[in-house]
Short mmCIF file of C-alpha atoms in Angstrom, two decimals:
data_model
loop_
_atom_site.label_atom_id
_atom_site.label_comp_id
_atom_site.label_asym_id
_atom_site.label_seq_id
_atom_site.Cartn_x
_atom_site.Cartn_y
_atom_site.Cartn_z
CA MET A 1 4.70 -25.57 -23.45
CA ILE A 2 2.91 -25.34 -20.22
CA THR A 3 -0.37 -24.05 -19.57
CA PRO A 4 -1.90 -22.78 -16.17
CA ILE A 5 -4.32 -26.49 -16.57
CA ASP A 6 -1.05 -28.04 -16.56
CA GLN A 7 0.25 -25.91 -13.44
CA LEU A 8 -3.25 -26.85 -11.63
CA ARG A 9 -3.54 -31.11 -12.34
CA ASP A 10 0.33 -30.45 -10.91
CA ALA A 11 -0.29 -28.73 -7.97
CA ALA A 12 -3.61 -31.62 -7.83
CA LEU A 13 -1.52 -33.96 -8.32
CA SER A 14 1.61 -32.93 -5.84
CA ASN A 15 0.15 -31.65 -3.17
CA GLU A 16 -3.38 -33.20 -1.50
CA SER A 17 -2.87 -31.64 1.93
CA ALA A 18 -3.22 -28.04 -0.19
CA ARG A 19 -6.67 -25.93 0.33
CA ILE A 20 -8.12 -22.95 -1.12
CA HIS A 21 -10.30 -21.50 1.36
CA CYS A 22 -13.09 -19.41 0.92
CA ASP A 23 -15.28 -18.46 4.14
CA ASP A 24 -16.27 -21.41 5.20
CA GLU A 25 -15.48 -23.60 2.57
CA SER A 26 -12.60 -24.89 0.90
CA LEU A 27 -11.39 -27.05 -1.92
CA THR A 28 -8.05 -29.24 -2.68
CA TYR A 29 -6.60 -28.31 -5.62
CA ALA A 30 -8.16 -31.70 -7.44
CA ARG A 31 -11.55 -30.80 -6.33
CA LEU A 32 -10.81 -27.31 -8.13
CA LEU A 33 -9.94 -29.74 -11.24
CA ALA A 34 -12.70 -31.30 -11.45
CA ARG A 35 -15.48 -28.54 -10.85
CA SER A 36 -13.32 -26.56 -13.37
CA LEU A 37 -13.94 -29.25 -15.89
CA SER A 38 -17.85 -30.00 -15.28
CA CYS A 39 -18.17 -26.05 -15.54
CA ALA A 40 -16.59 -26.36 -18.70
CA GLN A 41 -18.41 -28.88 -20.38
CA ALA A 42 -21.16 -26.57 -19.16
CA LEU A 43 -19.78 -23.67 -21.02
CA LEU A 44 -19.41 -25.80 -23.93
CA ASP A 45 -23.48 -27.02 -23.43
CA PHE A 46 -24.40 -23.69 -23.78
CA GLY A 47 -22.93 -22.62 -26.69
CA ILE A 48 -19.54 -21.02 -25.25
CA ARG A 49 -16.38 -21.52 -27.43
CA ARG A 50 -13.14 -20.64 -28.24
CA GLY A 51 -12.48 -17.01 -28.08
CA ASP A 52 -15.75 -16.31 -26.86
CA ARG A 53 -15.62 -13.82 -24.03
CA ILE A 54 -16.59 -14.35 -20.65
CA ALA A 55 -16.49 -11.19 -18.45
CA PHE A 56 -15.95 -11.85 -14.66
CA TRP A 57 -18.07 -9.30 -12.40
CA LEU A 58 -17.68 -10.55 -9.18
CA PRO A 59 -15.44 -10.70 -5.97
CA ASN A 60 -12.46 -13.32 -5.31
CA SER A 61 -14.80 -16.49 -4.75
CA LEU A 62 -14.19 -20.40 -5.08
CA ALA A 63 -16.67 -19.70 -8.49
CA TYR A 64 -14.43 -17.54 -10.03
CA LEU A 65 -11.62 -19.86 -10.04
CA GLU A 66 -13.94 -22.41 -10.93
CA LEU A 67 -15.00 -20.53 -14.04
CA LEU A 68 -11.59 -18.93 -14.61
CA TYR A 69 -9.93 -22.38 -15.12
CA ALA A 70 -13.12 -23.84 -17.22
CA CYS A 71 -12.52 -20.48 -20.01
CA MET A 72 -8.89 -22.08 -19.89
CA HIS A 73 -10.51 -25.63 -20.19
CA VAL A 74 -12.72 -24.43 -23.25
CA GLY A 75 -10.19 -21.89 -24.63
CA ALA A 76 -12.72 -18.89 -23.66
CA ILE A 77 -11.19 -15.91 -22.77
CA ALA A 78 -12.04 -14.06 -19.24
CA VAL A 79 -12.26 -10.10 -19.31
CA SER A 80 -11.74 -8.44 -15.56
CA ILE A 81 -14.64 -5.79 -14.41
CA ASN A 82 -13.61 -4.34 -11.10
CA THR A 83 -16.78 -4.83 -8.51
CA ARG A 84 -15.91 -1.63 -7.34
CA PHE A 85 -16.62 -0.08 -11.64
CA ARG A 86 -20.39 1.26 -12.42
CA ARG A 87 -22.65 1.66 -14.76
CA ALA A 88 -20.62 3.88 -17.54
CA GLU A 89 -17.53 1.39 -17.20
CA VAL A 90 -18.85 -2.07 -17.11
CA GLU A 91 -21.36 -1.13 -20.14
CA SER A 92 -18.17 0.01 -21.67
CA ILE A 93 -16.18 -3.03 -21.19
CA LEU A 94 -19.44 -5.49 -22.40
CA GLU A 95 -19.30 -3.35 -25.62
CA ARG A 96 -16.28 -2.73 -26.41
CA THR A 97 -14.77 -7.00 -25.79
CA ARG A 98 -18.08 -7.29 -27.26
CA ALA A 99 -18.97 -10.15 -24.44
CA ASN A 100 -20.68 -12.78 -24.94
CA ALA A 101 -21.20 -14.25 -20.93
CA LEU A 102 -21.26 -12.77 -17.89
CA VAL A 103 -20.71 -13.95 -14.55
CA ALA A 104 -21.67 -12.19 -11.51
CA MET A 105 -22.59 -12.95 -7.57
CA PRO A 106 -26.00 -10.50 -7.53
CA ALA A 107 -26.17 -11.56 -3.68
CA PHE A 108 -22.82 -10.06 -3.05
CA ARG A 109 -23.30 -7.38 -0.59
CA ARG A 110 -22.52 -3.82 -0.84
CA VAL A 111 -22.58 -3.80 -4.38
CA PRO A 112 -25.82 -3.45 -6.06
CA PHE A 113 -25.59 -5.82 -9.47
CA LEU A 114 -28.83 -6.14 -10.53
CA GLU A 115 -29.79 -2.40 -10.20
CA ILE A 116 -26.95 -1.47 -12.01
CA LEU A 117 -27.20 -4.11 -15.11
CA ARG A 118 -30.89 -2.89 -15.32
CA GLU A 119 -29.26 0.75 -16.20
CA LEU A 120 -27.37 -1.12 -19.19
CA ASP A 121 -27.97 -0.35 -22.54
CA PRO A 122 -29.40 -3.26 -24.08
CA GLU A 123 -28.00 -2.01 -27.67
CA ARG A 124 -24.68 -1.32 -26.38
CA ILE A 125 -24.42 -4.97 -24.94
CA ALA A 126 -26.30 -6.87 -27.26
CA SER A 127 -23.26 -9.39 -27.65
CA LEU A 128 -24.16 -10.79 -24.40
CA ARG A 129 -26.23 -14.40 -24.55
CA LEU A 130 -24.95 -15.97 -20.98
CA ALA A 131 -25.81 -14.71 -17.67
CA ILE A 132 -23.66 -17.30 -14.89
CA LEU A 133 -25.06 -16.55 -11.92
CA CYS A 134 -22.84 -17.34 -8.38
CA GLY A 135 -23.47 -17.37 -4.75
CA GLU A 136 -27.10 -17.46 -2.96
CA ALA A 137 -30.07 -15.90 -4.66
CA PRO A 138 -30.25 -11.98 -4.35
CA ALA A 139 -33.05 -11.46 -2.01
CA ASN A 140 -35.07 -9.59 -4.48
CA GLY A 141 -35.60 -12.59 -6.69
CA ARG A 142 -34.55 -16.84 -7.53
CA PHE A 143 -33.35 -17.91 -10.35
CA GLY A 144 -33.15 -21.21 -11.70
CA ALA A 145 -30.87 -23.44 -13.82
CA GLY A 146 -31.54 -23.33 -17.60
CA GLU A 147 -34.56 -20.11 -17.20
CA THR A 148 -34.37 -17.43 -18.95
CA SER A 149 -34.74 -13.61 -18.65
CA ILE A 150 -36.83 -13.21 -21.50
CA GLY A 151 -40.69 -12.89 -19.58
CA ASN A 152 -38.81 -12.29 -16.23
CA PRO A 153 -39.07 -9.34 -14.56
CA GLN A 154 -35.99 -10.28 -12.01
CA PHE A 155 -33.59 -10.06 -14.35
CA PRO A 156 -32.71 -7.28 -16.02
CA LEU A 157 -30.29 -8.89 -19.56
CA THR A 158 -33.90 -9.93 -21.63
CA LYS A 159 -31.53 -11.41 -24.43
CA ALA A 160 -29.51 -13.60 -21.91
CA ARG A 161 -29.93 -16.77 -21.57
CA THR A 162 -29.51 -17.03 -17.05
CA VAL A 163 -27.51 -20.04 -15.69
CA ARG A 164 -26.83 -21.02 -11.48
CA HIS A 165 -23.20 -21.95 -11.20
CA GLU A 166 -24.00 -24.48 -9.13
CA GLU A 167 -26.36 -26.46 -11.27
CA MET A 168 -23.26 -26.34 -13.66
CA LEU A 169 -21.08 -28.68 -11.17
CA SER A 170 -23.48 -31.13 -11.79
CA ALA A 171 -22.59 -31.69 -15.58
CA PRO A 172 -20.35 -34.40 -16.82
CA MET A 173 -16.32 -33.62 -16.73
CA ALA A 174 -14.86 -32.10 -20.20
CA GLU A 175 -11.75 -32.85 -22.24
CA SER A 176 -9.63 -30.14 -21.73
CA ALA A 177 -8.39 -28.26 -24.65
CA ALA A 178 -6.24 -26.02 -22.98
CA ASP A 179 -3.29 -24.47 -25.11
CA ALA A 180 -0.36 -22.64 -24.38
CA SER A 181 -0.51 -20.33 -27.55
CA LEU A 182 -4.63 -19.29 -26.52
CA PRO A 183 -5.69 -16.19 -25.43
CA CYS A 184 -6.88 -16.72 -21.82
CA ALA A 185 -7.35 -12.95 -20.39
CA ILE A 186 -8.55 -9.37 -20.47
CA PHE A 187 -6.94 -6.79 -18.19
CA PRO A 188 -8.38 -2.70 -18.33
CA THR A 189 -5.10 -0.82 -18.60
CA SER A 190 -5.75 2.16 -15.69
CA GLY A 191 -7.26 4.62 -17.60
CA THR A 192 -6.26 7.51 -15.19
CA THR A 193 -5.46 9.70 -18.06
CA SER A 194 -6.96 8.20 -21.67
CA LYS A 195 -9.33 5.53 -22.28
CA PRO A 196 -8.13 2.12 -21.14
CA LYS A 197 -7.16 -0.63 -23.45
CA PHE A 198 -7.36 -4.15 -22.98
CA ALA A 199 -4.24 -6.44 -22.16
CA LEU A 200 -4.83 -9.97 -23.37
CA HIS A 201 -2.21 -12.22 -22.48
CA GLN A 202 -1.74 -16.02 -23.51
CA GLN A 203 -2.35 -19.05 -21.48
CA GLY A 204 1.47 -19.81 -22.07
CA SER A 205 2.62 -16.49 -21.01
CA VAL A 206 0.50 -16.81 -18.01
CA ALA A 207 1.95 -19.91 -16.70
CA ARG A 208 5.37 -18.97 -17.52
CA HIS A 209 5.23 -15.67 -15.09
CA SER A 210 3.32 -17.91 -12.88
CA ALA A 211 6.20 -20.48 -12.63
CA TYR A 212 8.85 -17.17 -11.90
CA VAL A 213 7.22 -15.52 -9.37
CA ALA A 214 6.76 -18.50 -7.62
CA SER A 215 10.07 -19.31 -7.24
CA ALA A 216 11.35 -15.73 -6.79
CA PHE A 217 8.91 -15.28 -3.79
CA GLY A 218 8.64 -18.57 -1.87
CA TYR A 219 5.66 -19.68 -2.76
CA ASP A 220 5.91 -23.14 -2.26
CA GLU A 221 4.02 -26.20 -1.04
CA GLY A 222 5.17 -25.26 3.02
CA ALA A 223 3.43 -21.56 1.94
CA HIS A 224 -0.11 -20.26 2.92
CA LEU A 225 -0.61 -16.86 1.06
CA LEU A 226 -3.53 -14.74 1.92
CA GLN A 227 -5.48 -13.49 -1.13
CA ALA A 228 -7.00 -10.26 -0.13
CA ILE A 229 -6.33 -8.44 -3.04
CA PRO A 230 -8.98 -9.32 -6.19
CA PHE A 231 -8.54 -11.48 -8.84
CA CYS A 232 -9.89 -8.53 -11.29
CA GLY A 233 -6.93 -7.08 -10.93
CA ILE A 234 -3.62 -8.21 -12.35
CA PHE A 235 -1.99 -7.96 -9.23
CA GLY A 236 -4.01 -10.37 -7.45
CA PHE A 237 -4.50 -12.48 -11.02
CA SER A 238 -0.70 -12.71 -10.77
CA GLN A 239 -0.76 -13.67 -7.13
CA MET A 240 -3.39 -16.50 -7.32
CA MET A 241 -1.67 -17.91 -10.42
CA ALA A 242 2.14 -17.86 -8.94
CA THR A 243 -0.13 -19.39 -5.70
CA VAL A 244 -1.28 -22.25 -8.13
CA ALA A 245 1.98 -22.80 -9.57
CA GLY A 246 4.06 -23.11 -6.29
CA ARG A 247 1.26 -25.95 -5.01
CA SER A 248 0.68 -23.51 -2.33
CA CYS A 249 -2.16 -23.00 0.26
CA VAL A 250 -4.31 -20.10 0.10
CA THR A 251 -7.00 -18.17 1.93
CA LEU A 252 -9.52 -16.46 -0.43
CA MET A 253 -10.71 -13.03 1.06
CA PRO A 254 -13.80 -11.57 -1.51
CA LEU A 255 -13.78 -7.92 0.80
CA PHE A 256 -10.87 -6.72 2.68
CA ASP A 257 -11.41 -6.93 6.80
CA ALA A 258 -8.29 -5.60 8.78
CA VAL A 259 -9.62 -7.28 11.88
CA GLN A 260 -10.44 -10.16 10.02
CA ALA A 261 -7.61 -10.57 7.87
CA GLY A 262 -5.25 -10.42 10.74
CA ALA A 263 -7.15 -13.32 12.32
CA LEU A 264 -6.99 -15.09 9.27
CA ILE A 265 -2.88 -14.63 9.71
CA ARG A 266 -2.60 -16.04 13.17
CA GLU A 267 -5.02 -18.57 13.04
CA ARG A 268 -3.71 -19.84 9.67
CA ARG A 269 -0.09 -18.91 10.16
CA VAL A 270 0.10 -17.02 6.65
CA THR A 271 3.50 -16.94 5.52
CA HIS A 272 3.02 -14.21 2.26
CA LEU A 273 0.90 -11.28 2.08
CA ASN A 274 0.41 -8.63 -0.92
CA GLY A 275 -1.23 -5.12 -1.33
CA PRO A 276 -1.25 -2.08 -1.94
CA ASP A 277 0.26 0.08 1.31
CA ASP A 278 -3.31 1.36 2.20
CA LEU A 279 -3.79 -1.92 3.29
CA ILE A 280 -1.32 -3.60 4.86
CA LYS A 281 -1.43 0.17 7.10
CA ARG A 282 -5.10 -0.63 7.78
CA LEU A 283 -4.02 -4.05 9.26
CA LEU A 284 -0.97 -2.61 11.10
CA ASP A 285 -3.37 0.27 12.81
CA ALA A 286 -5.89 -2.92 13.65
CA PHE A 287 -3.37 -5.29 15.30
CA PRO A 288 -0.92 -2.89 17.34
CA ASP A 289 0.96 -5.43 18.88
CA PRO A 290 4.46 -4.83 18.76
CA ARG A 291 5.27 -8.27 15.86
CA PRO A 292 1.88 -9.07 15.69
CA PHE A 293 2.31 -11.83 12.96
CA PRO A 294 5.55 -13.44 13.29
CA SER A 295 4.64 -16.78 10.69
CA LEU A 296 4.57 -13.68 7.90
CA ARG A 297 7.63 -14.47 5.29
CA GLU A 298 7.11 -11.12 3.36
CA CYS A 299 4.61 -8.60 2.42
CA LEU A 300 5.07 -7.06 -0.92
CA ILE A 301 3.47 -3.51 -0.97
CA ALA A 302 2.00 -1.74 -3.78
CA SER A 303 3.19 2.17 -3.47
CA PHE A 304 0.41 4.35 -4.31
CA ASN A 305 -0.28 6.48 -1.35
CA PRO A 306 2.32 9.32 -0.65
CA THR A 307 1.63 10.05 2.46
CA LEU A 308 2.29 6.58 3.41
CA ALA A 309 6.51 6.65 2.70
CA GLY A 310 7.31 5.39 5.57
CA LEU A 311 5.29 2.40 5.91
CA PRO A 312 8.35 -0.38 5.11
CA GLU A 313 10.56 1.16 8.37
CA GLU A 314 7.13 0.65 10.45
CA ALA A 315 6.50 -2.86 9.23
CA GLU A 316 10.18 -4.01 9.26
CA ARG A 317 10.08 -2.76 12.76
CA ARG A 318 7.20 -4.60 14.30
CA GLY A 319 9.02 -7.54 12.38
CA ILE A 320 6.75 -7.62 8.95
CA ARG A 321 9.60 -7.76 6.08
CA MET A 322 8.79 -6.18 3.10
CA THR A 323 9.27 -5.63 0.12
CA ASN A 324 8.55 -3.24 -3.42
CA GLY A 325 8.51 -4.45 -7.31
CA PHE A 326 6.90 -3.44 -10.00
CA GLY A 327 4.41 -4.62 -12.55
CA MET A 328 1.48 -3.74 -15.11
CA SER A 329 -1.34 -5.11 -16.97
CA GLU A 330 0.60 -5.30 -19.70
CA ILE A 331 3.32 -7.36 -18.11
CA PHE A 332 1.70 -8.44 -14.97
CA SER A 333 2.16 -7.89 -11.31
CA PHE A 334 5.67 -9.57 -9.59
CA PHE A 335 7.81 -8.48 -13.21
CA SER A 336 10.17 -7.69 -10.83
CA ARG A 337 11.84 -7.34 -7.24
CA PRO A 338 14.62 -6.03 -5.59
CA PRO A 339 17.37 -9.37 -4.14
CA PRO A 340 16.05 -10.54 -0.73
CA ASP A 341 19.28 -9.87 1.14
CA ALA A 342 19.26 -6.18 -0.10
CA PRO A 343 18.52 -3.52 2.73
CA LEU A 344 15.15 -2.00 3.40
CA SER A 345 16.14 1.38 1.62
CA LEU A 346 16.71 -0.61 -1.85
CA ARG A 347 14.00 -3.12 -0.85
CA LYS A 348 11.35 -0.50 -0.57
CA LEU A 349 11.81 1.11 -3.95
CA PRO A 350 9.85 -0.10 -6.74
CA GLY A 351 12.00 -1.70 -9.53
CA GLY A 352 14.19 -4.44 -9.17
CA MET A 353 16.07 -7.03 -10.74
CA PRO A 354 13.44 -8.75 -13.73
CA ILE A 355 12.38 -12.28 -11.98
CA ASN A 356 12.25 -13.88 -15.55
CA PRO A 357 15.99 -14.41 -17.19
CA VAL A 358 14.97 -14.39 -20.65
CA ALA A 359 13.71 -10.18 -19.62
CA ARG A 360 15.70 -7.07 -20.18
CA VAL A 361 15.28 -3.97 -19.54
CA ARG A 362 15.91 -0.63 -20.86
CA VAL A 363 15.64 3.22 -20.80
CA ARG A 364 15.72 5.85 -23.81
CA ASP A 365 16.34 9.46 -23.63
CA GLU A 366 12.59 11.16 -25.25
CA ASP A 367 14.28 13.97 -26.91
CA THR A 368 16.88 11.77 -28.85
CA SER A 369 15.92 8.24 -28.71
CA ALA A 370 19.30 6.95 -27.35
CA ILE A 371 19.50 4.01 -25.10
CA LEU A 372 21.15 5.81 -21.95
CA PRO A 373 23.90 4.16 -19.72
CA PRO A 374 23.60 3.21 -16.23
CA GLY A 375 22.34 5.51 -13.65
CA GLU A 376 19.97 8.31 -16.44
CA VAL A 377 16.64 8.57 -16.23
CA GLY A 378 14.69 8.01 -19.21
CA SER A 379 11.74 6.14 -20.64
CA LEU A 380 11.12 2.47 -20.02
CA GLU A 381 11.34 0.04 -22.00
CA VAL A 382 10.73 -3.56 -21.57
CA PHE A 383 11.28 -7.18 -23.45
CA SER A 384 10.03 -10.10 -22.05
CA ASP A 385 8.65 -13.65 -23.43
CA THR A 386 5.82 -13.41 -20.94
CA LEU A 387 4.57 -9.91 -22.21
CA PHE A 388 1.33 -9.42 -23.74
CA CYS A 389 0.26 -10.67 -27.08
CA GLU A 390 -1.94 -7.54 -27.90
CA TYR A 391 -4.58 -5.01 -27.08
CA TYR A 392 -7.71 -6.57 -28.02
CA GLY A 393 -9.60 -4.96 -30.27
CA ASP A 394 -7.37 -2.30 -31.19
CA PRO A 395 -4.28 -3.24 -33.50
CA ALA A 396 -3.04 0.08 -34.06
CA ALA A 397 -2.59 0.69 -30.38
CA THR A 398 -0.70 -2.89 -30.03
CA ARG A 399 1.47 -1.76 -32.82
CA ALA A 400 2.71 1.82 -30.77
CA ALA A 401 3.02 0.09 -28.11
CA PHE A 402 5.93 -1.63 -29.27
CA THR A 403 9.58 -0.88 -30.78
CA ASP A 404 11.23 -2.64 -34.09
CA ASP A 405 13.22 -4.79 -31.97
CA GLY A 406 9.73 -6.30 -29.64
CA TYR A 407 10.25 -4.15 -26.46
CA PHE A 408 7.19 -2.89 -24.85
CA ILE A 409 6.87 1.11 -24.17
CA THR A 410 5.45 1.21 -20.74
CA GLY A 411 5.62 4.49 -20.65
CA ASP A 412 6.72 5.11 -17.52
CA LEU A 413 10.33 6.04 -16.09
CA ALA A 414 13.42 4.57 -14.90
CA SER A 415 17.17 4.15 -14.52
CA VAL A 416 18.42 1.26 -15.30
CA GLN A 417 21.29 -0.11 -12.66
CA SER A 418 24.73 -1.24 -13.93
CA ASP A 419 24.02 -5.18 -13.00
CA GLY A 420 20.55 -5.35 -14.78
CA SER A 421 18.53 -4.22 -12.68
CA PHE A 422 15.99 -1.03 -12.94
CA LEU A 423 14.51 1.85 -10.54
CA PHE A 424 11.34 3.27 -11.46
CA LYS A 425 10.80 6.83 -10.99
CA GLY A 426 7.51 7.17 -12.45
CA ARG A 427 4.77 7.68 -14.85
CA LYS A 428 5.90 10.13 -17.94
CA GLY A 429 2.86 12.00 -17.22
CA ASP A 430 3.65 12.56 -13.84
CA PHE A 431 6.87 13.60 -13.75
CA LEU A 432 7.52 17.59 -13.63
CA ARG A 433 9.85 19.52 -16.15
CA LEU A 434 10.89 22.36 -13.73
CA GLY A 435 13.70 24.91 -14.63
CA GLY A 436 14.61 22.79 -17.10
CA PHE A 437 15.36 19.83 -15.15
CA LEU A 438 13.09 16.77 -15.21
CA VAL A 439 11.70 16.42 -10.95
CA ASP A 440 10.26 13.68 -9.40
CA PRO A 441 6.78 15.59 -7.44
CA ALA A 442 7.13 13.11 -4.89
CA GLU A 443 10.33 14.97 -3.91
CA ILE A 444 8.47 18.12 -3.59
CA GLU A 445 5.56 15.82 -1.40
CA ARG A 446 7.41 14.59 0.84
CA ILE A 447 9.25 17.89 2.05
CA LEU A 448 5.26 20.03 2.28
CA GLN A 449 4.27 16.57 4.10
CA GLN A 450 6.01 17.25 6.91
CA ALA A 451 4.56 20.59 7.67
CA ALA A 452 1.82 20.21 10.80
CA GLY A 453 -1.50 20.02 10.09
CA VAL A 454 -1.03 18.50 6.45
CA GLN A 455 -2.43 15.60 5.43
CA THR A 456 -1.79 14.44 1.94
CA VAL A 457 0.05 16.90 -0.85
CA VAL A 458 -0.08 15.89 -4.84
CA VAL A 459 1.78 18.22 -6.62
CA VAL A 460 1.58 19.26 -10.66
CA GLU A 461 3.15 21.41 -13.16
CA VAL A 462 1.55 24.04 -15.18
CA SER A 463 2.69 26.24 -17.85
CA THR A 464 3.07 29.70 -17.48
CA ALA A 465 4.80 32.60 -19.44
CA ARG A 466 7.87 32.46 -17.15
CA GLY A 467 8.29 28.46 -17.62
CA ASN A 468 6.83 25.22 -15.98
CA LYS A 469 6.20 26.37 -12.78
CA ALA A 470 4.78 23.54 -9.64
CA VAL A 471 0.99 23.67 -8.30
CA ALA A 472 1.10 21.44 -5.08
CA PHE A 473 -2.62 20.47 -4.06
CA VAL A 474 -2.95 20.68 -0.07
CA ARG A 475 -5.52 18.31 1.75
CA THR A 476 -5.04 19.10 5.52
CA ALA A 477 -6.39 17.21 8.66
CA GLY A 478 -9.85 17.75 9.31
CA ASP A 479 -9.87 20.50 6.63
CA ALA A 480 -8.45 22.97 8.97
CA PRO A 481 -7.17 26.20 7.34
CA LEU A 482 -4.09 25.81 5.43
CA ASP A 483 -1.22 27.56 6.04
CA THR A 484 0.28 28.80 3.03
CA ASP A 485 2.81 31.22 4.26
CA ALA A 486 4.74 28.53 6.18
CA LEU A 487 4.41 25.88 3.11
CA TYR A 488 5.87 28.27 1.22
CA MET A 489 8.60 28.94 3.86
CA LEU A 490 9.52 25.45 4.75
CA ALA A 491 9.87 24.87 0.26
CA ARG A 492 11.99 27.60 0.15
CA THR A 493 14.59 26.19 2.84
CA GLU A 494 14.82 22.92 2.12
CA LEU A 495 14.16 23.10 -2.12
CA ALA A 496 15.63 24.62 -5.05
CA ASP A 497 13.96 27.98 -6.26
CA PHE A 498 12.99 25.94 -9.76
CA LYS A 499 10.95 23.08 -7.19
CA VAL A 500 9.07 25.54 -5.04
CA PRO A 501 5.31 25.80 -5.83
CA THR A 502 4.56 28.95 -7.17
CA LEU A 503 0.74 28.09 -5.80
CA PHE A 504 -0.91 25.90 -2.54
CA VAL A 505 -4.23 25.21 -3.30
CA GLN A 506 -6.58 23.47 -0.56
CA VAL A 507 -8.71 20.42 -1.33
CA SER A 508 -11.19 18.51 0.62
CA GLU A 509 -10.47 15.40 -1.60
CA PHE A 510 -8.65 14.58 -4.64
CA PRO A 511 -9.98 13.18 -8.37
CA VAL A 512 -9.77 9.82 -7.87
CA ALA A 513 -10.03 6.66 -10.82
CA MET A 514 -10.95 3.19 -9.19
CA SER A 515 -8.39 0.13 -9.69
CA PRO A 516 -8.83 -3.46 -8.08
CA ASN A 517 -6.36 -2.28 -5.79
CA GLY A 518 -7.57 0.69 -4.81
CA GLU A 519 -7.83 4.68 -6.15
CA LYS A 520 -5.29 6.05 -8.24
CA ILE A 521 -4.92 9.69 -7.47
CA GLN A 522 -5.74 11.94 -10.88
CA ARG A 523 -2.66 13.83 -11.16
CA ALA A 524 -4.26 14.78 -15.55
CA LYS A 525 -7.40 16.14 -13.52
CA LEU A 526 -5.69 18.05 -10.82
CA LYS A 527 -3.31 19.40 -14.23
CA LEU A 528 -6.28 21.07 -15.42
CA ARG A 529 -7.32 22.22 -12.04
CA ALA A 530 -4.38 23.94 -11.60
CA VAL A 531 -4.91 25.95 -15.04
CA GLU A 532 -7.84 27.49 -13.73
CA ALA A 533 -6.26 27.82 -10.20
CA LEU A 534 -3.52 29.78 -11.84
CA ALA A 535 -5.62 31.97 -13.98
CA THR A 536 -8.11 32.72 -10.90
CA ALA A 537 -5.31 34.15 -8.99
CA ARG A 538 -3.76 36.36 -11.39
#
């Protein structure tokens, strides 16, 4: 079986003109391979061995890729940490994965890495023995190659040896020990409703999935991708690995800026851009031209913002072809897509046909456990030879995540179509059971968002003496007063009685969980607030 290292080596040999750009630097794939082998030898010299965990807490950069592939050469496991995370989240990941090394970029703007590291409990991160610093030295300290932090007040990890990534590049090139069976990457699950788990992937599954993505989405030697989403999330990681598999050019953005992104798309004739819906919206708003980016072949979006339901139509009116898909930490992003020739009404829906010919999907009735026929909504289960291999450090959760015949239980709701494709309906906990029916909250939210002055609506359910009822949380434009009577009348006019919210609650902001691709509204917390609001209203 092939590995991501095989794909990198193939890209280096077969497309000498392809380059990876980041800020003012760029590398060929051949140069990336050579530098990753030098970093691998340095890791070995510093005592990193097969199975050790190296936490990556830095933005998109050439250094990230060099060290990521170095981990694969050695057989170490890269642990992703979102640069938006702060003390409690970082500390928990380092402790629970027992990370042996940490890669960071202390001078990266807007993230106070050193201040956060100083707040960590040394006892909880005692497994750390190496800190690799990338980029320029921070303004408040200089760190030289090989120096330890013991007695060095400038660096807060008192038991970790501190080294510079730049110095690692001078090491001789190691012999790669990459192997398809070796685990290579850990991605925390979203954790919006429970404690995050750590999905562990093997080198072989990463390579297989990357090859399928490159083929299905047209990442070829003539393509140029804009990597605007971070490697620390499964969305960005999946895109970058597929870019290498397709031997395409890529431009990395350490931090997304809509004006800069648009300029890069035009200058480098970018063919593919992927990201959450609000990222695409910010880009379109920054470039109001009727057809701003003629070089773009396609954009894959992740639908996170319920107020942007009309974005695909807006984008296509302006010459940007949009499609949706499906993915999660356990099965990679780009797991499926609608047919490329499908109408927008289908392409904009999450789900589609699995791009892996081995993969299969089915839905199960939660009450009877029966497998449901096409068209009926049930619990989505996925079979593939590219699934994660385990939840790291949690064998009980791993066992619970799979059926006896090897299907992964996603925790999502979907309906399977007769051709083997599927339509994603939402997370199980997000759907409402109202009036004896399963109701998509987006249906109610779309209606209420038509009201004047309404900016965002999120609908949850609560149990009452008269059965489950909907409660709507509403944010108005400029925090204007909420006209609950108008919303109630609109809902009564457009919706069945059992779907009409029993209470409308005005909010200035929503509770969110940070993900590498943006913020996700925490509906579980809103449910608790809904219970309190109903109790107060009585």
